Short mmCIF file of C-alpha atoms and ligand atoms in Angstrom, two decimals:
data_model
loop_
_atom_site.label_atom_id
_atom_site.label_comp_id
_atom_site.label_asym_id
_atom_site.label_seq_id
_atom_site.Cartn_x
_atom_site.Cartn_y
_atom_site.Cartn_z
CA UNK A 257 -16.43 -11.12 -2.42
CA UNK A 258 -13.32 -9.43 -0.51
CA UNK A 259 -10.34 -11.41 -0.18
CA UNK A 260 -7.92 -10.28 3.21
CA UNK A 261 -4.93 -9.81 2.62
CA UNK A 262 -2.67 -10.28 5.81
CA UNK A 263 0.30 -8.33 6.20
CA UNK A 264 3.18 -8.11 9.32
CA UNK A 265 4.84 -5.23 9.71
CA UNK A 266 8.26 -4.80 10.88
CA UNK A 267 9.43 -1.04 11.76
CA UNK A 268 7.52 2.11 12.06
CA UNK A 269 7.92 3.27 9.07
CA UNK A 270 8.12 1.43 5.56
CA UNK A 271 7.03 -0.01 2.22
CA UNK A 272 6.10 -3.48 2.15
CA UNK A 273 5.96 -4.69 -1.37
CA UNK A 274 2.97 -6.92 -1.98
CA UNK A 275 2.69 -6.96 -5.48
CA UNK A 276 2.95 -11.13 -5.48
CA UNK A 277 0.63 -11.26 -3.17
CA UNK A 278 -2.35 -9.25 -4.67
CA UNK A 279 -1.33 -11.10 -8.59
CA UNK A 280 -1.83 -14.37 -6.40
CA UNK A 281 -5.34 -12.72 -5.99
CA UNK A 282 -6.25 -12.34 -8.97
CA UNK A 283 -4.85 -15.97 -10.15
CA UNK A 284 -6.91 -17.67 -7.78
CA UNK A 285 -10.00 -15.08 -8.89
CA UNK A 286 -10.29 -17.13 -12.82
CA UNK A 287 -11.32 -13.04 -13.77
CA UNK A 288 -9.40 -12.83 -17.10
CA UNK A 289 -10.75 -8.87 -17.97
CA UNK A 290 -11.38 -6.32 -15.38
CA UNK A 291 -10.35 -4.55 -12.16
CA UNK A 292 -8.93 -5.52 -9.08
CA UNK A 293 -9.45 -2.47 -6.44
CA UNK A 294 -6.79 -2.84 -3.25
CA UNK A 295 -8.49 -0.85 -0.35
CA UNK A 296 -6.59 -0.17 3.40
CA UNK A 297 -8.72 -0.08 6.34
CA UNK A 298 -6.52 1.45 8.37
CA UNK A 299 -5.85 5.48 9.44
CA UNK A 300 -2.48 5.08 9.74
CA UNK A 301 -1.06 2.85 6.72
CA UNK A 302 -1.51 3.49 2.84
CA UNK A 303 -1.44 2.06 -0.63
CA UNK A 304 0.61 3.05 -3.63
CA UNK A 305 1.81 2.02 -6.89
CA UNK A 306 5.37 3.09 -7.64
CA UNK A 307 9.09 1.59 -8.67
CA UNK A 308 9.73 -1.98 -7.61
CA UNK A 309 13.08 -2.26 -9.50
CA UNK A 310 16.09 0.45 -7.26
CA UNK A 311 15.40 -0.04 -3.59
CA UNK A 312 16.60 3.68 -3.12
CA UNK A 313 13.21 4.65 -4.72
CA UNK A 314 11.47 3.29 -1.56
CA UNK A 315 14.02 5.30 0.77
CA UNK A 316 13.83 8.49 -0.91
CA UNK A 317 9.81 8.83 -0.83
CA UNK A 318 9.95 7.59 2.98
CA UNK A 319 12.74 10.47 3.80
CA UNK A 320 10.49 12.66 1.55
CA UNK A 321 7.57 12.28 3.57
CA UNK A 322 9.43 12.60 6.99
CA UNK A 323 10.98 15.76 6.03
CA UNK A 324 7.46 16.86 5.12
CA UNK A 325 5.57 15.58 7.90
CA UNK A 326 8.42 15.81 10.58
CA UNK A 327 7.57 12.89 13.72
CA UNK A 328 7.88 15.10 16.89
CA UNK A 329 5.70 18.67 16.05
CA UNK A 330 3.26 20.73 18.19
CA UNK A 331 0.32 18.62 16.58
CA UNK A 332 -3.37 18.66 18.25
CA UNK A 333 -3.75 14.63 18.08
CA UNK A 334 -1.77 13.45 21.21
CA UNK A 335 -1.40 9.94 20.88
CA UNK A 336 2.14 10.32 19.15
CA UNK A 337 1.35 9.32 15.86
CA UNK A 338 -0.47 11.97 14.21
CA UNK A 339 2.42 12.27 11.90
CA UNK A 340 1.66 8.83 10.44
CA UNK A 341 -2.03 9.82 10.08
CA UNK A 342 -1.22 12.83 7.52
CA UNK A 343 1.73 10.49 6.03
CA UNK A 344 -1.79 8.36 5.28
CA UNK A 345 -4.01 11.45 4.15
CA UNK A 346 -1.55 12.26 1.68
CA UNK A 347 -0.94 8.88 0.06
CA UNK A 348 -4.37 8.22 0.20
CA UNK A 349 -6.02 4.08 1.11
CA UNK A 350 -7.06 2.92 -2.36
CA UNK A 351 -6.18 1.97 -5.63
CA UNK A 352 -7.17 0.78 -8.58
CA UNK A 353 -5.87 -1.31 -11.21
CA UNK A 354 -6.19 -3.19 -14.33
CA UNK A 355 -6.54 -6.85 -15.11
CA UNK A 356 -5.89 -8.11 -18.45
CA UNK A 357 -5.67 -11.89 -19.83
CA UNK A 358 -5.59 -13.07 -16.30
CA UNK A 359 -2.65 -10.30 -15.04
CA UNK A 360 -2.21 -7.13 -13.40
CA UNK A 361 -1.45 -4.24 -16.16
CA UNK A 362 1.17 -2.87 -14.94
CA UNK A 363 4.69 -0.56 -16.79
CA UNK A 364 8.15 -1.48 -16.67
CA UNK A 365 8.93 -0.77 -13.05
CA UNK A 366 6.07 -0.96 -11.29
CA UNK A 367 4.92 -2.37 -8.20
CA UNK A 368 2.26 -2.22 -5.32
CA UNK A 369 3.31 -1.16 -1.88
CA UNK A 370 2.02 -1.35 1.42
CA UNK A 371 3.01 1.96 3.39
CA UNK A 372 3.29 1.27 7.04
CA UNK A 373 3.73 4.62 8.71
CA UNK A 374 2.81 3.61 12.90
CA UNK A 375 4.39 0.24 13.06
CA UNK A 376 5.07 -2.37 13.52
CA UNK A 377 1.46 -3.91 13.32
CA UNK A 378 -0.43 -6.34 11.62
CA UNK A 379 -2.71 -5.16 9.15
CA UNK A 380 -4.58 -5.64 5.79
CA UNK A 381 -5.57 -4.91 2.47
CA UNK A 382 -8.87 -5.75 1.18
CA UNK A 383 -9.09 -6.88 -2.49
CA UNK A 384 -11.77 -6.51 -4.49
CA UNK A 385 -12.15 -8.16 -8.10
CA UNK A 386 -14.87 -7.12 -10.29
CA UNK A 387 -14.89 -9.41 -14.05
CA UNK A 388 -15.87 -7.23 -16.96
CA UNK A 389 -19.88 -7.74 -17.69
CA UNK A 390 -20.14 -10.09 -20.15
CA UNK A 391 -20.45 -9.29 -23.90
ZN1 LIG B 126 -3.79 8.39 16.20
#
């Protein structure tokens, strides 16, 4: 089964955090021991784990990127967002991650975030759980 998560958008360019939401997941799952796979269906948007704790992190990858991947270039794809489709190709649209005794595995500081980069839209994150195989 593939749980949907929803998720509203609010400028063009940003990191949602939606760490609460996907531990909610994997709550409501009952999997104690295993992995919990976060997948973004979407060629404009991403998925990373990173620092949840100093909101600057956040600010400093999303300047990083534009500098990188600058909005208004002589690109080939002319529907004005081909920026936010590299921005996406770099970051890449899945993760994985650990569940142990009924919780993500995470370190210190980290959280999961949604990367909008063509918003604001409404999109999702599919999110797989798969139990460890008995014995
Ligand atoms: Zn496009």
């Amino acid at each position: 089964m593939v749980y949907n998560l929803e998720i509203d958008t609010h400028t063009r360019q940003e990191m949602v955090d939606i760490t609460r939401q996907v531990e909610e997941i994997v709550e409501k799952s009952g999997v104690k021991s295993g992995v919990c796979i976060l997948y973004v269906p979407h060629t404009t948007a991403a998925i990373t784990v990173n620092e949840n704790y100093d909101p600057t992190v956040k600010e400093d990858i999303l300047t990083t990127l534009r500098r990188l991947v600058p909005e208004n270039y002589p690109y080939r794809h002319t529907e004005g967002n081909a920026d936010a489709h590299i921005k996406a190709a770099i970051v890449g649209s899945s993760r994985v991650l650990f569940i142990e005794n009924g919780r993500l595995v995470f370190g210190t500081w980290q959280g999961i975030f949604f990367m909008e980069f063509d918003g604001p839209r409404r999109r999702r994150v599919y999110v797989k759980i798969i139990a460890d195989a008995a014995g």
